[in-house]
Tab-separated table of C-alpha atoms in Angstrom:
chain	number	residue	atom	x	y	z
A	1	MET	CA	-10.878	27.035	-22.821
A	2	ALA	CA	-7.095	27.251	-21.924
A	3	ALA	CA	-5.243	23.280	-22.141
A	4	PRO	CA	-3.833	22.135	-19.023
A	5	ALA	CA	-0.334	22.407	-17.669
A	6	PRO	CA	1.238	19.231	-18.682
A	7	ARG	CA	1.854	16.942	-15.869
A	8	ARG	CA	5.370	15.684	-14.784
A	9	PRO	CA	6.840	12.362	-15.168
A	10	ARG	CA	6.282	9.424	-12.116
A	11	SER	CA	8.958	9.013	-10.366
A	12	ALA	CA	11.335	6.228	-10.131
A	13	ALA	CA	12.535	7.537	-6.334
A	14	LEU	CA	9.196	6.918	-5.278
A	15	ASP	CA	8.395	3.805	-7.234
A	16	ALA	CA	11.248	2.027	-5.972
A	17	ILE	CA	10.069	2.046	-2.431
A	18	ARG	CA	6.445	1.247	-3.919
A	19	ILE	CA	7.994	-1.323	-5.015
A	20	LEU	CA	10.192	-2.514	-2.276
A	21	GLY	CA	6.892	-2.012	-0.370
A	22	ILE	CA	5.598	-4.426	-2.737
A	23	ILE	CA	8.237	-7.243	-1.675
A	24	ALA	CA	8.070	-6.953	1.260
A	25	ILE	CA	4.387	-7.825	1.745
A	26	VAL	CA	4.453	-10.533	-0.339
A	27	SER	CA	7.952	-12.237	1.824
A	28	GLY	CA	5.955	-11.542	4.708
A	29	HIS	CA	2.846	-13.457	3.628
A	30	THR	CA	4.619	-16.165	2.076
A	31	TRP	CA	6.457	-16.995	6.030
A	32	PRO	CA	4.688	-15.498	8.305
A	33	GLU	CA	6.294	-17.371	11.175
A	34	GLN	CA	9.837	-16.117	10.079
A	35	ARG	CA	11.356	-13.701	12.889
A	36	ALA	CA	13.814	-11.679	11.504
A	37	LEU	CA	11.958	-10.795	8.968
A	38	HIS	CA	8.794	-9.812	9.984
A	39	LEU	CA	10.904	-7.555	12.568
A	40	THR	CA	12.847	-6.568	9.023
A	41	ILE	CA	9.237	-5.444	7.799
A	42	SER	CA	7.235	-4.674	10.370
A	43	LEU	CA	7.656	-1.523	10.422
A	44	TRP	CA	7.846	0.121	7.147
A	45	GLN	CA	5.839	-1.827	5.158
A	46	VAL	CA	1.901	-0.618	5.386
A	47	PRO	CA	2.819	3.090	6.677
A	48	ALA	CA	5.931	3.361	3.679
A	49	PHE	CA	2.041	3.545	1.354
A	50	PHE	CA	0.418	6.569	3.746
A	51	LEU	CA	3.172	8.167	3.689
A	52	LEU	CA	3.573	8.691	-0.142
A	53	ALA	CA	0.131	8.895	-0.477
A	54	GLY	CA	1.005	12.424	2.010
A	55	TYR	CA	4.402	12.956	-0.106
A	56	LEU	CA	2.512	13.022	-3.159
A	57	TRP	CA	-0.789	15.086	-2.477
A	58	SER	CA	-2.434	17.018	-4.339
A	59	GLY	CA	-4.886	20.038	-2.277
A	60	ASN	CA	-6.189	21.080	-5.526
A	61	ARG	CA	-8.990	17.803	-5.671
A	62	PRO	CA	-12.332	18.128	-4.804
A	63	LEU	CA	-13.794	15.784	-2.601
A	64	ARG	CA	-16.185	14.025	-4.971
A	65	GLY	CA	-14.139	14.408	-7.860
A	66	ASP	CA	-10.821	12.429	-5.606
A	67	VAL	CA	-13.299	9.875	-4.855
A	68	ILE	CA	-14.264	9.132	-8.256
A	69	HIS	CA	-10.646	8.839	-8.851
A	70	ARG	CA	-9.934	6.825	-5.708
A	71	SER	CA	-12.248	4.135	-6.391
A	72	LYS	CA	-11.104	4.047	-10.108
A	73	ALA	CA	-7.371	3.584	-9.088
A	74	LEU	CA	-7.847	1.356	-6.420
A	75	MET	CA	-11.802	0.009	-5.217
A	76	ARG	CA	-12.323	-0.788	-9.464
A	77	PRO	CA	-9.336	-4.080	-9.540
A	78	TYR	CA	-10.812	-4.315	-6.798
A	79	PHE	CA	-13.746	-5.642	-7.208
A	80	ALA	CA	-12.637	-7.628	-10.400
A	81	TRP	CA	-9.572	-9.344	-8.845
A	82	LEU	CA	-12.231	-10.095	-6.283
A	83	ALA	CA	-14.565	-11.809	-8.577
A	84	ILE	CA	-11.473	-13.494	-10.390
A	85	ILE	CA	-10.644	-14.971	-7.944
A	86	GLY	CA	-12.967	-14.980	-5.146
A	87	ILE	CA	-15.649	-16.522	-7.410
A	88	PRO	CA	-14.153	-19.956	-7.767
A	89	PHE	CA	-12.959	-19.635	-4.909
A	90	VAL	CA	-16.192	-19.331	-2.959
A	91	ILE	CA	-16.987	-22.710	-5.546
A	92	TRP	CA	-14.742	-24.804	-4.562
A	93	ALA	CA	-14.864	-24.226	-1.091
A	94	TRP	CA	-18.350	-25.039	-1.058
A	95	ALA	CA	-18.223	-28.454	-2.855
A	96	GLU	CA	-14.649	-29.000	-2.030
A	97	ARG	CA	-14.646	-28.342	1.763
A	98	GLY	CA	-18.192	-28.004	2.720
A	99	GLN	CA	-17.769	-24.062	4.170
A	100	SER	CA	-20.249	-21.916	3.403
A	101	PRO	CA	-20.677	-19.568	0.210
A	102	VAL	CA	-22.260	-16.986	2.402
A	103	ARG	CA	-20.173	-17.515	5.721
A	104	LEU	CA	-17.018	-16.948	2.997
A	105	ALA	CA	-18.431	-14.066	0.711
A	106	ALA	CA	-18.824	-12.161	4.301
A	107	GLY	CA	-15.632	-13.043	6.158
A	108	LEU	CA	-14.323	-10.834	2.546
A	109	LEU	CA	-15.159	-7.856	4.275
A	110	TYR	CA	-13.505	-7.962	7.042
A	111	GLY	CA	-9.719	-7.247	7.422
A	112	ALA	CA	-8.626	-8.970	10.369
A	113	GLN	CA	-10.158	-12.096	9.218
A	114	VAL	CA	-9.148	-12.568	5.535
A	115	GLY	CA	-6.485	-14.527	4.711
A	116	ARG	CA	-5.478	-16.336	1.113
A	117	PRO	CA	-6.513	-16.093	-1.430
A	118	PHE	CA	-6.957	-11.857	-0.146
A	119	SER	CA	-4.558	-10.972	2.348
A	120	ALA	CA	-3.573	-7.528	0.761
A	121	TYR	CA	-7.311	-6.778	0.228
A	122	TRP	CA	-7.923	-5.225	3.703
A	123	PHE	CA	-4.576	-2.811	2.635
A	124	VAL	CA	-6.270	-1.834	-0.117
A	125	ALA	CA	-9.772	-1.255	1.121
A	126	ALA	CA	-7.141	1.262	3.719
A	127	LEU	CA	-6.123	3.000	1.099
A	128	PHE	CA	-8.686	4.155	-0.548
A	129	LEU	CA	-10.727	4.779	2.710
A	130	THR	CA	-8.329	6.776	4.590
A	131	GLY	CA	-7.573	8.709	1.105
A	132	VAL	CA	-10.795	9.607	1.438
A	133	PHE	CA	-11.582	10.539	5.028
A	134	VAL	CA	-8.293	12.465	5.456
A	135	ARG	CA	-9.285	14.656	1.859
A	136	ALA	CA	-12.472	15.218	3.503
A	137	CYS	CA	-10.937	16.956	6.240
A	138	GLN	CA	-9.286	19.842	4.786
A	139	LEU	CA	-11.896	22.150	4.919
A	140	LEU	CA	-10.691	21.513	8.043
A	141	PRO	CA	-8.303	23.060	10.951
A	142	ARG	CA	-5.147	21.771	10.387
A	143	MET	CA	-4.511	21.163	13.713
A	144	ALA	CA	-7.822	19.637	14.143
A	145	VAL	CA	-7.288	17.017	11.196
A	146	TRP	CA	-3.417	15.719	13.685
A	147	ALA	CA	-6.668	15.802	17.182
A	148	LEU	CA	-8.443	13.276	14.673
A	149	ALA	CA	-5.275	10.602	13.679
A	150	VAL	CA	-3.380	11.082	16.888
A	151	ALA	CA	-6.527	10.524	18.981
A	152	GLY	CA	-6.816	7.756	16.133
A	153	MET	CA	-4.120	6.261	16.841
A	154	ILE	CA	-4.558	6.319	20.691
A	155	ALA	CA	-7.651	4.220	20.231
A	156	ALA	CA	-5.721	1.738	18.419
A	157	TYR	CA	-3.434	1.080	21.221
A	158	LEU	CA	-7.108	0.380	23.649
A	159	TRP	CA	-8.948	-0.965	20.811
A	160	GLY	CA	-6.606	-2.498	18.028
A	161	PRO	CA	-8.053	-5.548	17.354
A	162	THR	CA	-11.273	-4.465	17.298
A	163	MET	CA	-11.152	-1.664	14.958
A	164	ALA	CA	-9.626	-3.851	12.694
A	165	HIS	CA	-12.121	-6.550	12.894
A	166	THR	CA	-14.208	-3.559	10.777
A	167	PRO	CA	-15.715	-3.466	7.270
A	168	TYR	CA	-13.128	-3.091	4.969
A	169	SER	CA	-10.234	-1.898	7.651
A	170	VAL	CA	-12.476	0.924	8.266
A	171	GLY	CA	-11.098	1.173	11.526
A	172	LEU	CA	-8.270	1.332	10.097
A	173	VAL	CA	-8.200	4.711	8.971
A	174	LEU	CA	-7.706	7.696	11.197
A	175	PRO	CA	-4.685	5.549	12.641
A	176	CYS	CA	-3.583	5.255	9.112
A	177	ALA	CA	-3.798	8.641	8.346
A	178	LEU	CA	-0.944	9.721	11.019
A	179	PHE	CA	0.933	8.411	8.019
A	180	VAL	CA	-0.850	10.429	5.128
A	181	LEU	CA	-0.187	13.484	8.039
A	182	VAL	CA	3.654	13.323	7.996
A	183	GLY	CA	4.057	12.606	4.030
A	184	GLN	CA	2.255	15.738	3.369
A	185	GLU	CA	4.534	17.542	5.826
A	186	LEU	CA	7.752	16.349	4.737
A	187	ARG	CA	6.518	17.361	0.997
A	188	LYS	CA	6.110	20.639	2.554
A	189	HIS	CA	9.706	21.068	4.342
A	190	ARG	CA	11.615	18.661	1.916
A	191	ALA	CA	13.387	22.109	-0.331
A	192	ARG	CA	14.460	22.795	3.933
A	193	ILE	CA	16.048	19.247	3.823
A	194	ALA	CA	19.951	19.801	3.049
A	195	HIS	CA	22.245	16.571	2.654
A	196	ALA	CA	19.205	14.472	2.598
A	197	GLU	CA	21.053	11.602	2.283
A	198	LEU	CA	22.193	11.990	4.994
A	199	VAL	CA	19.703	12.491	6.831
A	200	GLY	CA	17.991	9.489	5.339
A	201	LEU	CA	21.227	7.778	6.624
A	202	ILE	CA	20.195	9.087	10.498
A	203	LEU	CA	17.297	8.767	9.797
A	204	LEU	CA	17.480	5.283	9.096
A	205	ALA	CA	20.211	3.639	11.136
A	206	VAL	CA	18.428	5.347	14.244
A	207	SER	CA	15.194	2.903	13.228
A	208	ALA	CA	17.610	0.544	13.027
A	209	VAL	CA	18.830	0.793	16.796
A	210	LEU	CA	15.653	1.140	18.488
A	211	VAL	CA	13.612	-2.234	16.411
A	212	VAL	CA	17.836	-4.033	17.221
A	213	THR	CA	17.235	-3.602	20.553
A	214	GLY	CA	13.472	-3.813	20.371
A	215	ALA	CA	12.821	-0.441	22.178
A	216	ALA	CA	10.709	-0.266	18.602
A	217	ALA	CA	8.590	-2.844	18.848
A	218	PRO	CA	7.433	-5.111	15.286
A	219	PHE	CA	3.540	-3.625	13.404
A	220	ASP	CA	0.348	-5.239	12.268
A	221	VAL	CA	-0.794	-2.732	10.722
A	222	LYS	CA	-3.472	-5.216	9.239
A	223	TYR	CA	-4.789	-6.505	12.965
A	224	GLY	CA	-4.308	-2.852	14.617
A	225	ASP	CA	-1.584	-4.027	16.443
A	226	PHE	CA	0.742	0.107	15.727
A	227	GLY	CA	3.145	-1.689	18.149
A	228	ARG	CA	4.875	-0.328	20.832
A	229	PRO	CA	3.245	3.579	21.698
A	230	VAL	CA	5.228	6.665	20.686
A	231	VAL	CA	9.072	4.124	19.853
A	232	SER	CA	6.540	2.390	17.391
A	233	VAL	CA	4.962	4.929	15.639
A	234	LEU	CA	8.124	7.049	15.069
A	235	ALA	CA	10.443	4.707	14.117
A	236	ALA	CA	7.455	3.060	11.192
A	237	ILE	CA	7.918	7.008	10.429
A	238	GLY	CA	11.421	7.380	10.566
A	239	ILE	CA	12.302	4.945	8.402
A	240	GLY	CA	9.723	5.744	5.629
A	241	VAL	CA	11.184	9.435	5.577
A	242	ALA	CA	14.641	7.673	5.189
A	243	LEU	CA	13.073	5.868	2.279
A	244	ILE	CA	11.531	8.234	0.298
A	245	LEU	CA	15.245	11.030	0.697
A	246	LEU	CA	17.723	8.320	0.176
A	247	ALA	CA	15.883	6.429	-3.221
A	248	GLU	CA	15.430	10.373	-4.336
A	249	TYR	CA	19.269	10.812	-3.836
A	250	ALA	CA	20.231	6.985	-5.188
A	251	ILE	CA	17.473	6.775	-8.013
A	252	ALA	CA	18.109	9.372	-9.737
A	253	ARG	CA	21.657	8.498	-10.669
A	254	LEU	CA	20.505	5.751	-12.305
A	255	ALA	CA	20.340	5.790	-15.918
A	256	PRO	CA	17.355	6.511	-18.522
A	257	ARG	CA	16.100	2.776	-18.839
A	258	VAL	CA	16.463	1.731	-15.432
A	259	GLN	CA	14.461	4.158	-14.072
A	260	GLN	CA	11.293	3.310	-17.014
A	261	LEU	CA	11.591	-0.757	-15.853
A	262	ILE	CA	10.975	0.736	-12.577
A	263	THR	CA	8.143	2.740	-13.579
A	264	THR	CA	6.832	0.406	-15.841
A	265	LEU	CA	7.017	-2.648	-12.630
A	266	ALA	CA	5.169	0.075	-10.433
A	267	ALA	CA	2.687	0.445	-12.543
A	268	ALA	CA	1.243	-2.449	-12.025
A	269	GLY	CA	2.063	-3.023	-8.674
A	270	LEU	CA	-2.357	-3.370	-7.963
A	271	VAL	CA	-1.899	-5.974	-9.902
A	272	VAL	CA	0.821	-7.560	-7.820
A	273	LEU	CA	-1.241	-7.888	-4.176
A	274	LEU	CA	-4.395	-8.008	-4.881
A	275	ALA	CA	-4.073	-11.596	-6.713
A	276	HIS	CA	0.008	-12.697	-5.021
A	277	ALA	CA	-1.668	-14.370	-2.084
A	278	ALA	CA	-4.435	-16.392	-5.331
A	279	VAL	CA	-0.799	-17.968	-5.428
A	280	LEU	CA	0.519	-18.365	-2.851
A	281	TYR	CA	-2.946	-20.038	-2.173
A	282	LEU	CA	-2.602	-22.603	-5.641
A	283	THR	CA	1.155	-23.101	-5.190
A	284	ASP	CA	1.564	-23.717	-0.839
A	285	THR	CA	-2.022	-23.998	0.697
A	286	LEU	CA	-2.519	-26.857	-2.442
A	287	ALA	CA	1.021	-27.873	-3.702
A	288	GLY	CA	2.586	-27.778	-0.219
A	289	TRP	CA	6.131	-26.642	-2.723
A	290	PRO	CA	8.958	-25.059	-1.052
A	291	LEU	CA	8.297	-21.442	0.377
A	292	GLY	CA	11.379	-20.121	-1.647
A	293	LEU	CA	9.277	-21.145	-4.826
A	294	CYS	CA	6.169	-20.121	-3.491
A	295	PHE	CA	7.883	-15.938	-2.920
A	296	ALA	CA	9.582	-16.735	-6.535
A	297	LEU	CA	6.472	-17.469	-8.086
A	298	ALA	CA	4.055	-15.317	-6.016
A	299	LEU	CA	6.392	-11.492	-7.812
A	300	VAL	CA	6.715	-13.425	-11.347
A	301	VAL	CA	3.264	-14.392	-11.570
A	302	PRO	CA	0.710	-11.152	-10.713
A	303	TRP	CA	3.236	-8.352	-11.503
A	304	SER	CA	4.132	-10.424	-15.357
A	305	LEU	CA	0.599	-10.049	-15.885
A	306	GLY	CA	-0.224	-6.788	-14.694
A	307	VAL	CA	2.638	-5.151	-16.791
A	308	ALA	CA	0.654	-7.935	-19.617
A	309	ILE	CA	-1.817	-5.987	-18.298
A	310	ASN	CA	-0.995	-2.361	-18.979
A	311	ARG	CA	-0.662	-2.455	-22.005
A	312	THR	CA	-4.117	-4.028	-22.900
A	313	SER	CA	-7.150	-1.796	-22.393
A	314	LEU	CA	-7.946	-4.434	-19.328
A	315	ALA	CA	-5.339	-1.561	-17.376
A	316	PRO	CA	-7.500	0.832	-15.964
A	317	TRP	CA	-10.276	-2.196	-14.969
A	318	LEU	CA	-7.445	-4.588	-13.527
A	319	ALA	CA	-4.764	-2.864	-12.631
A	320	GLY	CA	-5.760	0.855	-12.063
A	321	ARG	CA	-4.853	2.666	-14.974
A	322	ALA	CA	-4.367	5.423	-15.820
A	323	TYR	CA	-6.048	6.720	-12.875
A	324	ALA	CA	-3.413	5.300	-10.401
A	325	ALA	CA	-0.467	7.128	-11.675
A	326	THR	CA	-2.388	10.569	-11.204
A	327	LEU	CA	-4.026	8.922	-7.314
A	328	ASP	CA	-2.133	11.135	-4.902
A	329	SER	CA	-0.335	14.296	-6.769
A	330	GLY	CA	-3.269	15.762	-10.072
A	331	GLU	CA	0.055	17.173	-11.632
A	332	ARG	CA	1.505	13.368	-12.603
A	333	ARG	CA	0.708	11.236	-15.247
A	334	PRO	CA	0.219	7.908	-16.147
A	335	ALA	CA	4.000	5.674	-15.897
A	336	VAL	CA	3.680	4.104	-19.396
A	337	SER	CA	3.728	6.668	-22.653
A	338	HIS	CA	2.609	4.548	-25.011
A	339	GLN	CA	-0.433	3.295	-22.780
A	340	THR	CA	-1.594	7.159	-22.850
C-alpha cells in the first residue's frame, strides 16, 4: 500500500483568525451589555468560524469518516469538559441554591438557554452539526444545497428564536451552512483574486460603513438573530472574507517563531471556548471581580491550560488533538509537530 501523501502544515494566517475570533467571543461574554463592543464583533465572531470550515473543506472524506473525525475533534472534548465543569456546577447549584439537577441537566441541551458556565457550548455543537450536514449533502446538486441554506436563513428571520431553542442548536444548522458554502466558494476562486490585500481592505471598509451607518444590524446567532435581512449577512460575509485575505497577506510576513506561536495558541483554542465561561462564572458571578480582570483570567487560564494539555496524552480528549488540526482539510497535519 502506498504511503499517504505528506500533509501541509497548518496555516498560521487562518489560525490567527481563530485566535481573534476566540478573543472576540470571550470579550462578548465578559461585557454582554457593551453596545459598542457588540456592534464591533457580533457580525463576524461566529460566522468567521463557519467560513473557515468551508475554506478548509476537503471533498474527499466520506460521511461516516467525517462524523467520526468531527466527533473526536469537537464532541469528545465537548462532553469531557461538560462533565469536568458540569458535574460540580450541578451539585453546587442543587446544594446551595436548591436548583433541580434534572432541570439544570435538561437546560444544557438548549443552545439559546445555556449561560455561564457553558456559554459557548451551543457554538461547538452547532459547528459539529453544520459540518456533518454539509458533508451529508455533498452528493446533492450544488444548487440544491445552496437552496437549503438560503431557505434556512430565511426561516431564521421568521422563526429564529424558536430555531435557536433546539437541542444542541440543531435548528441553526441550515442558516450557518450558508457561511460554510461561502467559504467553499472562496477557496475555489481564491487563486483568481489578485491583490488580495487590497480586496480585503475594500471589503472591510464597505462592511464597516454598513455597520456604522446602521444598515447592517448586529448578529446574535446564539438566539437566532441574524441582523437585518440580506444586508447584515452580506456584511458578515464581507468581514469574514476580508479577515481571511488580510491574514493570509500579513501573517505570512511574520517571523517563523511568531507563526509557530500563533499555531500553538490556536491548537489550544477549543479548551478556551469550552472553559472560559467557567472562569467568568467564578470570577464575576461568584467573586464579583472587576470585569477587566475577569476577561484577562478567562483568556490566560484556559489558554495556558490548553497549551499544557496539548503536551500530554490528554490532548485528544480535552483539546481535540490531533484531530482538530485536520478537521476540515484532509491535507493538514496537527499543529504542534512534537506532539504527533
